Amino acid sequence: MNTMPNTQETNSCNVMDISNRNTDVKKEKTRGFTSDGRPVPKAADSIKTIKEVNKIRNYFLDKKEYRNYMLWMLGICTAYRCGDILSFKFNDIFEEDKTTFKRNISLYEEKTGKYREMEITEPMKIAINKYIESVDNKFGLTDYLFQSRKGDNKHLEVRSVEKIFSVMGEELKLPYNVSTHTMRKTFA
C-alpha cells in the first residue's frame, strides 16, 4: 500500500505528517556508557505529526514563553542548527526601519562554513511578532534575537535550550527523545 505523507498548511514550514508512512522499525539499542561512566546520549527524534508539532507550539504559547515559541518556529522552519539560530540578531531579520522583515535569513553555518539562505515564512513572522509584542517592541537591531536572562545582550546557550526542550518533552509526555536537533529532524 503506497501512503503519501500528509502535508498540512498549519505552519508552511515543510513539516510533513509521517505517522502513516511505512518505515522499517529499528530495534532501539540499549544505552551504553562512556569511558568516564556517563550514559551515552540518545539521538534526537523528529516530531512525526502536525498534531504534535502544534502541541509543542501551543505548549510555549500557553505558558507565554514567546521567546521559546519563536525559537521552535525558526528551528522547524529553517532547519538551522541551534547554535546558528541563537546567533541571530534582529538585524538578520529586519530592515533598518525595525518593522519590515527581510525576505531571507542568511548565514554561514558555524559547523560547516557553508552559506545557507532560507525564506522568512509567514509562521516565522507570526512567532517573531508575538515575541516582539511581549517585550513591548523594545529591541535594538544589534540585540540578539534569543537573549539570555543572564546579562545585557547575551544570547542563550545551546545547553539552556536543551534544558528547555527536555522539560517541555517531559511535561508533554512526548514519546520521543527531544533535543535541540529535534528541530532540524522535524524540518526534514
Short mmCIF file of C-alpha atoms in Angstrom, two decimals, residues 32-177:
data_model
loop_
_atom_site.label_atom_id
_atom_site.label_comp_id
_atom_site.label_asym_id
_atom_site.label_seq_id
_atom_site.Cartn_x
_atom_site.Cartn_y
_atom_site.Cartn_z
CA GLY A 32 25.83 2.24 26.80
CA PHE A 33 28.21 4.26 28.89
CA THR A 34 31.20 6.39 28.00
CA SER A 35 34.66 5.60 29.34
CA ASP A 36 34.12 8.04 32.21
CA GLY A 37 30.86 6.35 33.28
CA ARG A 38 28.37 8.82 31.80
CA PRO A 39 25.46 7.44 29.76
CA VAL A 40 25.84 7.77 26.00
CA PRO A 41 23.26 10.35 24.86
CA LYS A 42 20.41 9.09 22.72
CA ALA A 43 19.95 10.53 19.25
CA ALA A 44 17.25 13.15 18.84
CA ASP A 45 13.98 12.11 17.27
CA SER A 46 11.88 14.05 14.80
CA ILE A 47 8.37 15.09 15.67
CA LYS A 48 6.28 12.92 13.40
CA THR A 49 2.85 14.54 13.15
CA ILE A 50 1.46 18.02 12.62
CA LYS A 51 -0.66 17.46 15.72
CA GLU A 52 2.47 17.02 17.85
CA VAL A 53 4.23 19.99 16.20
CA ASN A 54 1.20 22.11 17.12
CA LYS A 55 1.13 20.59 20.62
CA ILE A 56 4.67 21.87 21.18
CA ARG A 57 3.84 25.27 19.67
CA ASN A 58 0.78 25.58 21.92
CA TYR A 59 2.79 24.48 24.97
CA PHE A 60 5.04 27.51 24.60
CA LEU A 61 2.15 29.84 23.73
CA ASP A 62 0.01 28.68 26.68
CA LYS A 63 2.91 29.29 29.05
CA LYS A 64 3.52 32.70 27.43
CA GLU A 65 7.08 31.62 26.62
CA TYR A 66 7.18 33.62 23.39
CA ARG A 67 10.96 33.53 23.04
CA ASN A 68 10.88 29.73 23.16
CA TYR A 69 7.92 29.65 20.76
CA MET A 70 9.91 31.82 18.34
CA LEU A 71 12.93 29.52 18.72
CA TRP A 72 10.81 26.42 17.99
CA MET A 73 9.23 28.00 14.90
CA LEU A 74 12.53 29.28 13.47
CA GLY A 75 14.11 25.90 14.13
CA ILE A 76 11.47 23.81 12.38
CA CYS A 77 11.08 26.30 9.52
CA THR A 78 14.78 26.76 8.71
CA ALA A 79 16.48 23.54 9.87
CA TYR A 80 19.45 25.61 11.02
CA ARG A 81 21.48 24.21 13.88
CA CYS A 82 20.58 25.55 17.29
CA GLY A 83 23.91 27.35 17.74
CA ASP A 84 23.40 29.14 14.43
CA ILE A 85 19.84 30.17 15.36
CA LEU A 86 20.98 31.50 18.73
CA SER A 87 23.49 33.78 17.00
CA PHE A 88 20.76 35.65 15.09
CA LYS A 89 20.38 39.34 15.79
CA PHE A 90 17.37 41.47 14.96
CA ASN A 91 19.25 42.99 12.02
CA ASP A 92 19.39 39.49 10.49
CA ILE A 93 15.59 39.52 10.40
CA PHE A 94 14.57 43.17 9.98
CA GLU A 95 15.43 46.06 7.70
CA GLU A 96 16.72 49.25 9.35
CA ASP A 97 13.19 50.57 9.98
CA LYS A 98 12.72 47.71 12.54
CA THR A 99 9.28 46.86 11.09
CA THR A 100 9.96 45.45 7.63
CA PHE A 101 11.05 41.83 7.52
CA LYS A 102 13.90 40.90 5.25
CA ARG A 103 12.97 38.37 2.59
CA ASN A 104 15.52 35.76 3.74
CA ILE A 105 17.70 34.79 6.67
CA SER A 106 21.21 34.02 5.52
CA LEU A 107 24.28 32.79 7.32
CA TYR A 108 27.48 30.85 7.09
CA GLU A 109 26.97 27.74 9.17
CA GLU A 110 29.27 27.63 12.15
CA LYS A 111 29.92 23.90 11.88
CA THR A 112 30.42 23.54 8.11
CA GLY A 113 31.17 27.06 6.91
CA LYS A 114 28.54 26.60 4.18
CA TYR A 115 26.44 29.57 3.10
CA ARG A 116 22.70 28.97 3.56
CA GLU A 117 19.72 31.16 2.91
CA MET A 118 16.11 30.47 3.95
CA GLU A 119 12.97 32.46 3.28
CA ILE A 120 11.34 34.11 6.28
CA THR A 121 7.94 32.41 6.15
CA GLU A 122 4.63 33.68 7.49
CA PRO A 123 4.67 31.33 10.53
CA MET A 124 8.13 32.66 11.40
CA LYS A 125 6.90 36.26 11.11
CA ILE A 126 3.94 35.50 13.39
CA ALA A 127 6.24 33.99 16.03
CA ILE A 128 8.72 36.87 15.83
CA ASN A 129 5.95 39.48 16.07
CA LYS A 130 4.40 37.66 19.05
CA TYR A 131 7.75 37.83 20.84
CA ILE A 132 8.30 41.49 19.94
CA GLU A 133 4.85 42.36 21.33
CA SER A 134 5.74 40.55 24.56
CA VAL A 135 8.82 42.77 25.06
CA ASP A 136 6.88 45.94 24.18
CA ASN A 137 8.84 46.46 20.94
CA LYS A 138 11.97 47.24 22.98
CA PHE A 139 14.87 45.93 20.96
CA GLY A 140 17.82 47.24 19.02
CA LEU A 141 18.89 45.91 15.66
CA THR A 142 22.17 44.68 17.15
CA ASP A 143 20.43 42.84 20.01
CA TYR A 144 20.37 39.05 19.93
CA LEU A 145 17.02 37.58 18.96
CA PHE A 146 17.25 34.93 21.69
CA GLN A 147 18.53 36.79 24.69
CA SER A 148 19.58 35.13 27.87
CA ARG A 149 18.21 36.48 31.11
CA LYS A 150 21.80 36.47 32.44
CA GLY A 151 23.16 39.79 31.31
CA ASP A 152 22.91 42.54 28.76
CA ASN A 153 22.60 41.36 25.17
CA LYS A 154 23.94 37.85 25.71
CA HIS A 155 22.35 35.09 23.68
CA LEU A 156 21.01 31.84 25.06
CA GLU A 157 23.41 28.94 25.22
CA VAL A 158 22.66 25.65 23.49
CA ARG A 159 22.76 23.93 26.93
CA SER A 160 19.92 26.19 28.09
CA VAL A 161 17.82 25.30 25.06
CA GLU A 162 18.49 21.59 25.72
CA LYS A 163 17.08 22.07 29.23
CA ILE A 164 14.03 23.99 27.92
CA PHE A 165 13.27 21.24 25.39
CA SER A 166 13.90 18.46 27.90
CA VAL A 167 11.41 19.97 30.37
CA MET A 168 8.90 20.55 27.57
CA GLY A 169 9.20 16.92 26.38
CA GLU A 170 8.69 15.61 29.91
CA GLU A 171 5.71 17.88 30.64
CA LEU A 172 4.02 16.97 27.36
CA LYS A 173 4.90 13.29 27.88
CA LEU A 174 6.19 13.05 24.33
CA PRO A 175 7.26 9.54 23.30
CA TYR A 176 10.42 10.96 21.74
CA ASN A 177 13.89 11.96 22.77
#
